[in-house]
Amino acid sequence: EVENAIPGIVKRSDFEAFKATISGPKGKLTDILKGMKNVPKEDRPAMGKLINEYKTQIEAFYTQALENLDALELAALIGPPIDPSLPSPDPAPGLLHPLTQTRRRMDDVFRKIGFTVAEGPEVETEWFCFDALNTPEDHPARDEQDTLFMPEDAKMGNVSKRGEERYILRSHTSTVQIRTMLAEKPPLRIISPGRVFRRDTSDATHSANFHQCEGLYIDREVTIKDLKAVLDYFVAEIFGKGSKVRLRPSFFPFTEPSFELDMMTPNLGKLSNQWIELGGCGMVDPKVFDAVGINSGKWTGFAFGMGVERIAMILHGIDDIRHFYNNDLRFLRQFA
Ligand code: FA5
């Protein structure tokens, strides 16, 4: 009877209930033991032996039933068998950061008109960031108030220093203009998106670490008209039809003339129909050509530098630059 009952026991409470019917105070085995006093004296040893054998057998069945229960509970914990070759049911895919998405969009737009992407290091020397860009020793941008300098004894294997100059974290991507002009011969047509660093106090529109996208175009007889045409095309592609660019006279040491670059679009809700600053631009200053050994009598060019965060903020109506760096998934998942 005990043996037959075992397969039906699938819960610990079933087991306890069944065990009580055999070995409990009112159990069958207990009854039999109680009945021993009625067995004739001479039969008792044989009867006792028989009962002990049953008892041993019953204990063995109990052990068996408990092992079965252990196995059942373990199987329930592990769940159904797994086929590791099947795709995961919830892959929770990662997504590109909104700044990466914006940068890639910008890359695509410029690629379509023949620009290639160039890169430069984030740790730079003063020469690439300032001297070669016609920025004099006493220019405010070179001040420790504005630019982050590396410690005097810093060693950067991949960037070599000229004389006594110091390593800095690049404060703009214009360094890549110089690197490109030294490495390649004109005509040139590059953009260079990347991270830059400044000692700016962080607020809703400024960060000490942000991104720019540089552009450089060198050929024969390049004019401001070419610059304006490329920028008009860029804003129409990024912000939609009817978007336009305004060049406001300004000053940068490495361009002459220099302009602030503003854009306006009819397509952006609250931000529509007002001029918004994107960056700076201008015609490459002949002194920059001199620094990299390009003949300024033969070649002319334009350059621009735009804030990538600025463009992403306008595109998506983001009102605080700090959202980009907080790694808050509620913010980031909106750009799936
Ligand atoms: C420059 O950095 C020049 N190198 C741009 C340039 C390149 C001019 C080539 C001429 C030729 P400026 O400091 O204005 O210029 O910065 C350009 C853009 O970077 C700004 O318009 C803004 O969009 C962005 N920017 C500047 N500072 C910050 C900051 N702290 N946080 C976020 N974006 C910034």
Coordinates of C-alpha atoms and ligand atoms in Angstrom, one line a residue:
E1 CA 0.0 0.0 0.0
V2 CA 2.8 2.4 0.9
E3 CA 4.8 1.6 -2.3
N4 CA 1.7 2.2 -4.5
A5 CA 1.0 5.6 -2.8
I6 CA 4.5 7.0 -3.5
P7 CA 4.0 8.2 -7.2
G8 CA 0.9 10.1 -6.2
I9 CA 2.8 12.2 -3.6
V10 CA 3.8 15.5 -5.3
K11 CA 3.6 17.9 -2.4
R12 CA 5.2 18.0 1.0
S13 CA 1.7 18.4 2.6
D14 CA 0.5 15.2 0.8
F15 CA 3.5 13.4 2.2
E16 CA 2.9 14.5 5.7
A17 CA -0.8 13.6 5.5
F18 CA 0.0 10.1 4.0
K19 CA 2.8 9.5 6.6
A20 CA 0.2 10.2 9.4
T21 CA -2.1 7.5 8.0
I22 CA 0.7 5.0 8.5
S23 CA 3.0 6.1 11.3
G24 CA 1.0 8.8 13.0
P25 CA -0.7 8.3 16.5
K26 CA -3.7 6.9 14.7
G27 CA -1.8 5.3 11.8
K28 CA -2.1 1.8 10.6
L29 CA 1.4 0.8 11.7
T30 CA 0.9 2.3 15.1
D31 CA -2.4 0.3 15.4
I32 CA -0.5 -2.9 14.6
L33 CA 2.2 -2.1 17.2
K34 CA -0.6 -1.4 19.7
G35 CA -2.1 -4.7 18.8
M36 CA 1.1 -6.6 19.8
K37 CA -0.2 -6.9 23.4
N38 CA -3.0 -9.2 22.1
V39 CA -0.6 -11.5 20.2
P40 CA 0.2 -14.7 22.1
K41 CA 3.5 -14.5 23.9
E42 CA 5.1 -17.4 21.9
D43 CA 4.3 -15.7 18.6
R44 CA 5.6 -12.2 19.6
P45 CA 9.3 -12.6 18.6
A46 CA 8.3 -13.7 15.1
M47 CA 5.6 -11.0 14.8
G48 CA 8.1 -8.4 16.1
K49 CA 10.6 -9.4 13.5
L50 CA 8.0 -9.2 10.7
I51 CA 6.9 -5.7 11.9
N52 CA 10.5 -4.5 12.1
E53 CA 11.1 -5.6 8.5
Y54 CA 7.9 -3.7 7.4
K55 CA 9.1 -0.7 9.3
T56 CA 12.5 -0.7 7.6
Q57 CA 10.7 -1.0 4.2
I58 CA 8.3 1.7 5.0
E59 CA 11.2 4.0 6.1
A60 CA 12.9 3.3 2.8
F61 CA 9.7 4.3 0.9
Y62 CA 9.5 7.5 2.9
T63 CA 13.1 8.3 1.9
Q64 CA 12.2 7.6 -1.7
A65 CA 9.1 9.8 -1.5
L66 CA 11.2 12.7 0.0
E67 CA 13.8 12.3 -2.8
N68 CA 11.1 12.5 -5.4
L69 CA 9.8 15.7 -3.8
D70 CA 13.3 17.2 -3.8
A71 CA 13.6 16.4 -7.5
L72 CA 10.2 17.9 -8.3
E73 CA 10.9 21.1 -6.4
L74 CA 14.3 21.5 -8.0
A75 CA 12.7 21.0 -11.5
A76 CA 10.1 23.7 -10.7
L77 CA 12.9 26.1 -9.7
I78 CA 14.9 25.6 -12.8
G79 CA 11.9 25.8 -15.1
P80 CA 11.5 24.1 -18.5
P81 CA 14.6 22.8 -20.3
I82 CA 16.6 25.6 -22.1
D83 CA 17.6 25.5 -25.7
P84 CA 20.6 27.8 -25.9
S85 CA 20.5 28.0 -29.6
L86 CA 17.2 29.9 -29.6
P87 CA 17.3 33.7 -29.7
S88 CA 16.7 35.5 -26.3
P89 CA 12.9 36.2 -25.8
D90 CA 13.7 39.7 -24.4
P91 CA 16.9 41.0 -26.0
A92 CA 16.5 44.6 -24.5
P93 CA 18.6 46.0 -27.3
G94 CA 20.9 49.0 -26.5
L95 CA 20.5 52.2 -28.5
L96 CA 22.7 54.9 -29.8
H97 CA 23.1 58.0 -27.6
P98 CA 21.2 61.0 -29.1
L99 CA 24.5 62.8 -29.6
T100 CA 25.9 59.8 -31.6
Q101 CA 22.7 59.8 -33.6
T102 CA 23.0 63.5 -34.3
R103 CA 26.7 63.2 -35.2
R104 CA 26.0 60.3 -37.6
R105 CA 23.2 62.3 -39.3
M106 CA 25.6 65.2 -39.7
D107 CA 28.3 62.8 -41.1
D108 CA 25.8 61.5 -43.6
V109 CA 24.7 64.9 -44.8
F110 CA 28.3 66.0 -45.4
R111 CA 29.3 62.7 -47.0
K112 CA 26.7 63.2 -49.6
I113 CA 28.6 66.2 -50.9
G114 CA 32.0 64.6 -50.9
F115 CA 33.3 65.3 -47.4
T116 CA 35.2 62.5 -45.6
V117 CA 35.6 62.2 -41.8
A118 CA 38.9 63.0 -40.2
E119 CA 40.0 62.4 -36.6
G120 CA 42.4 63.9 -34.2
P121 CA 43.4 63.3 -30.6
E122 CA 41.6 64.8 -27.6
V123 CA 44.8 65.5 -25.8
E124 CA 46.7 68.0 -27.9
T125 CA 49.6 70.4 -27.8
E126 CA 49.4 74.1 -27.6
W127 CA 50.8 74.3 -31.1
F128 CA 47.9 72.4 -32.8
C129 CA 45.3 74.1 -30.7
F130 CA 46.6 77.7 -30.9
D131 CA 49.9 78.6 -32.5
A132 CA 49.3 76.9 -35.9
L133 CA 45.8 78.5 -35.8
N134 CA 47.3 81.9 -35.6
T135 CA 46.2 82.4 -31.9
P136 CA 48.9 84.5 -30.2
E137 CA 50.5 83.7 -26.8
D138 CA 48.4 86.3 -25.0
H139 CA 45.0 85.4 -26.5
P140 CA 42.4 84.8 -23.7
A141 CA 41.5 81.3 -25.1
R142 CA 45.1 80.2 -24.1
D143 CA 44.5 81.3 -20.5
E144 CA 44.2 78.7 -17.8
Q145 CA 40.8 80.2 -17.0
D146 CA 39.5 78.8 -20.3
T147 CA 41.6 75.9 -21.3
L148 CA 42.4 72.7 -19.4
F149 CA 46.1 72.0 -19.2
M150 CA 47.6 68.6 -18.5
P151 CA 50.2 68.4 -15.7
E152 CA 53.7 69.5 -16.7
D153 CA 55.1 66.0 -16.5
A154 CA 52.3 64.3 -18.5
K155 CA 53.6 62.0 -21.2
M156 CA 51.3 61.2 -24.2
G157 CA 52.9 58.6 -26.4
N158 CA 50.9 59.4 -29.6
V159 CA 51.3 63.2 -29.6
S160 CA 54.7 64.7 -29.7
K161 CA 55.5 68.2 -28.2
R162 CA 57.5 70.9 -29.8
G163 CA 60.0 72.4 -27.3
E164 CA 58.6 73.7 -24.0
E165 CA 54.9 73.7 -24.9
R166 CA 52.4 71.9 -22.7
Y167 CA 49.7 69.3 -23.4
I168 CA 46.1 70.5 -23.2
L169 CA 42.7 69.0 -23.6
R170 CA 41.7 70.4 -27.0
S171 CA 39.3 73.4 -26.6
H172 CA 37.9 73.0 -30.2
T173 CA 38.1 70.6 -33.1
S174 CA 39.9 73.2 -35.3
T175 CA 43.1 71.2 -34.3
V176 CA 42.0 68.7 -36.9
Q177 CA 42.2 71.3 -39.6
I178 CA 45.9 71.6 -38.9
R179 CA 46.5 67.8 -38.6
T180 CA 44.7 67.3 -41.9
M181 CA 46.6 70.0 -43.8
L182 CA 49.9 68.6 -42.5
A183 CA 49.0 65.0 -43.5
E184 CA 47.4 65.6 -46.9
K185 CA 47.7 67.8 -49.9
P186 CA 44.9 70.1 -51.1
P187 CA 42.3 70.0 -52.5
L188 CA 40.7 68.9 -49.1
R189 CA 37.2 68.3 -48.0
I190 CA 36.8 67.0 -44.5
I191 CA 34.6 67.2 -41.4
S192 CA 35.8 66.2 -38.0
P193 CA 33.3 65.5 -35.2
G194 CA 34.6 65.0 -31.7
R195 CA 34.8 65.8 -28.1
V196 CA 36.3 69.1 -26.8
F197 CA 36.9 70.5 -23.3
R198 CA 36.7 74.0 -21.8
R199 CA 36.7 75.5 -18.3
D200 CA 33.1 76.7 -18.9
T201 CA 30.8 76.8 -15.9
S202 CA 28.1 74.2 -16.6
D203 CA 24.5 75.6 -17.1
A204 CA 21.6 74.7 -19.3
T205 CA 23.5 75.5 -22.6
H206 CA 27.1 75.1 -21.5
S207 CA 29.1 72.1 -20.5
A208 CA 32.9 71.7 -19.7
N209 CA 32.9 68.7 -22.1
F210 CA 30.9 68.9 -25.3
H211 CA 31.2 68.1 -29.0
Q212 CA 31.9 70.0 -32.1
C213 CA 31.9 69.2 -35.8
E214 CA 34.6 70.9 -37.7
G215 CA 34.6 71.4 -41.5
L216 CA 37.4 72.3 -43.8
Y217 CA 37.2 72.9 -47.6
I218 CA 40.3 73.8 -49.6
D219 CA 40.5 74.2 -53.3
R220 CA 41.2 76.8 -55.9
E221 CA 39.1 80.0 -55.8
V222 CA 36.8 79.0 -52.9
T223 CA 34.6 81.9 -51.9
I224 CA 32.2 82.9 -49.1
K225 CA 29.5 81.9 -51.5
D226 CA 30.7 78.3 -51.4
L227 CA 30.7 78.4 -47.6
K228 CA 27.2 79.8 -47.5
A229 CA 25.9 77.2 -50.1
V230 CA 27.4 74.3 -48.1
L231 CA 25.9 75.6 -44.8
D232 CA 22.5 76.3 -46.5
Y233 CA 22.4 72.7 -47.8
F234 CA 23.4 71.4 -44.4
V235 CA 20.6 73.1 -42.4
A236 CA 18.0 72.2 -45.0
E237 CA 19.0 68.5 -44.8
I238 CA 19.1 68.5 -40.9
F239 CA 16.2 70.9 -40.1
G240 CA 14.1 70.5 -43.1
K241 CA 13.0 72.5 -46.1
G242 CA 12.9 76.3 -45.8
S243 CA 15.7 76.4 -43.1
K244 CA 18.3 78.9 -43.8
V245 CA 21.7 80.3 -42.5
R246 CA 22.8 83.7 -41.6
L247 CA 26.5 84.7 -41.4
R248 CA 27.2 87.4 -38.8
P249 CA 30.6 89.2 -38.9
S250 CA 32.8 88.1 -36.0
F251 CA 36.4 87.3 -35.2
F252 CA 38.4 84.1 -35.0
P253 CA 42.2 84.2 -35.3
F254 CA 42.3 81.4 -37.9
T255 CA 39.7 82.8 -40.3
E256 CA 39.5 86.1 -42.2
P257 CA 36.8 87.2 -42.6
S258 CA 35.1 85.4 -39.7
F259 CA 31.4 84.9 -39.0
E260 CA 29.1 83.6 -36.4
L261 CA 26.8 81.0 -38.0
D262 CA 23.1 81.3 -37.2
M263 CA 20.2 79.3 -38.5
M264 CA 16.5 79.7 -38.7
T265 CA 13.8 77.1 -39.6
P266 CA 10.0 77.2 -40.0
N267 CA 9.8 73.6 -38.8
L268 CA 10.5 73.5 -35.1
G269 CA 7.5 74.5 -33.1
K270 CA 8.5 76.9 -30.3
L271 CA 12.0 77.4 -31.8
S272 CA 10.6 78.3 -35.3
N273 CA 11.4 81.5 -37.1
Q274 CA 14.1 82.8 -34.8
W275 CA 17.8 82.9 -35.4
I276 CA 19.7 80.4 -33.3
E277 CA 23.5 80.3 -33.1
L278 CA 25.1 77.0 -34.3
G279 CA 28.8 77.9 -34.4
G280 CA 31.6 79.9 -36.1
C281 CA 33.0 79.9 -39.6
G282 CA 35.1 81.9 -42.1
M283 CA 37.7 81.8 -44.8
V284 CA 40.9 80.1 -43.8
D285 CA 43.4 82.8 -42.8
P286 CA 46.6 82.8 -45.0
K287 CA 48.7 82.7 -41.8
V288 CA 47.2 79.3 -41.1
F289 CA 48.3 78.1 -44.6
D290 CA 51.7 79.5 -43.9
A291 CA 52.0 77.5 -40.6
V292 CA 51.3 74.2 -42.4
G293 CA 53.2 75.0 -45.6
I294 CA 50.3 75.4 -48.0
N295 CA 50.8 78.1 -50.7
S296 CA 48.1 80.7 -50.0
G297 CA 48.7 82.3 -53.4
K298 CA 47.3 79.1 -54.9
W299 CA 44.8 77.7 -52.5
T300 CA 41.9 79.2 -50.7
G301 CA 39.4 77.6 -48.3
F302 CA 36.7 77.9 -45.7
A303 CA 36.3 76.3 -42.3
F304 CA 33.4 76.0 -39.8
G305 CA 32.9 74.6 -36.3
M306 CA 29.4 73.8 -34.9
G307 CA 28.2 72.6 -31.5
V308 CA 26.8 69.1 -31.9
E309 CA 24.8 69.3 -28.6
R310 CA 23.4 72.6 -29.9
I311 CA 22.1 70.9 -33.0
A312 CA 20.7 67.9 -31.1
M313 CA 18.9 70.3 -28.7
I314 CA 17.3 72.2 -31.5
L315 CA 16.3 69.0 -33.3
H316 CA 14.6 67.4 -30.3
G317 CA 13.5 70.4 -28.3
I318 CA 15.9 69.6 -25.4
D319 CA 16.1 72.5 -23.0
D320 CA 19.1 71.5 -20.9
I321 CA 22.5 70.2 -22.2
R322 CA 23.1 68.3 -19.0
H323 CA 20.5 65.7 -20.0
F324 CA 23.0 64.3 -22.4
Y325 CA 25.4 63.4 -19.7
N326 CA 23.2 62.1 -16.8
N327 CA 22.7 58.6 -18.3
D328 CA 19.1 58.7 -17.2
L329 CA 17.4 55.9 -19.1
R330 CA 14.0 57.7 -19.1
F331 CA 15.7 60.4 -21.2
L332 CA 17.8 58.1 -23.4
R333 CA 15.0 55.7 -24.3
Q334 CA 13.1 58.5 -26.0
F335 CA 15.7 58.3 -28.8
A336 CA 15.1 54.7 -29.7
Ligands
FA5_1 C1 35.0 77.7 -32.0 O1 35.3 76.8 -31.2 C2 35.7 77.8 -33.3 N1 36.8 76.8 -33.4 C3 34.7 77.6 -34.5 C4 35.3 77.8 -35.8 C5 35.8 76.8 -36.6 C6 35.3 79.1 -36.3 C7 36.3 77.0 -37.8 C8 35.8 79.4 -37.6 C9 36.3 78.3 -38.3 P1 33.2 78.8 -30.5 O2 34.0 78.9 -29.3 O3 32.2 79.9 -30.8 O4 34.1 78.7 -31.9 O5 32.3 77.5 -30.4 C10 31.6 77.0 -31.5 C11 30.3 76.4 -31.0 O6 30.5 75.4 -30.0 C12 29.3 77.3 -30.3 O7 28.6 78.1 -31.2 C13 28.4 76.4 -29.5 O8 27.5 75.8 -30.4 C14 29.4 75.4 -29.1 N2 29.9 75.6 -27.7 C15 30.9 76.4 -27.3 N3 31.1 76.4 -26.0 C16 30.2 75.4 -25.6 C17 29.9 74.8 -24.3 N4 30.6 75.2 -23.2 N5 29.0 73.9 -24.2 C18 28.3 73.5 -25.3 N6 28.5 74.0 -26.5 C19 29.5 74.9 -26.7

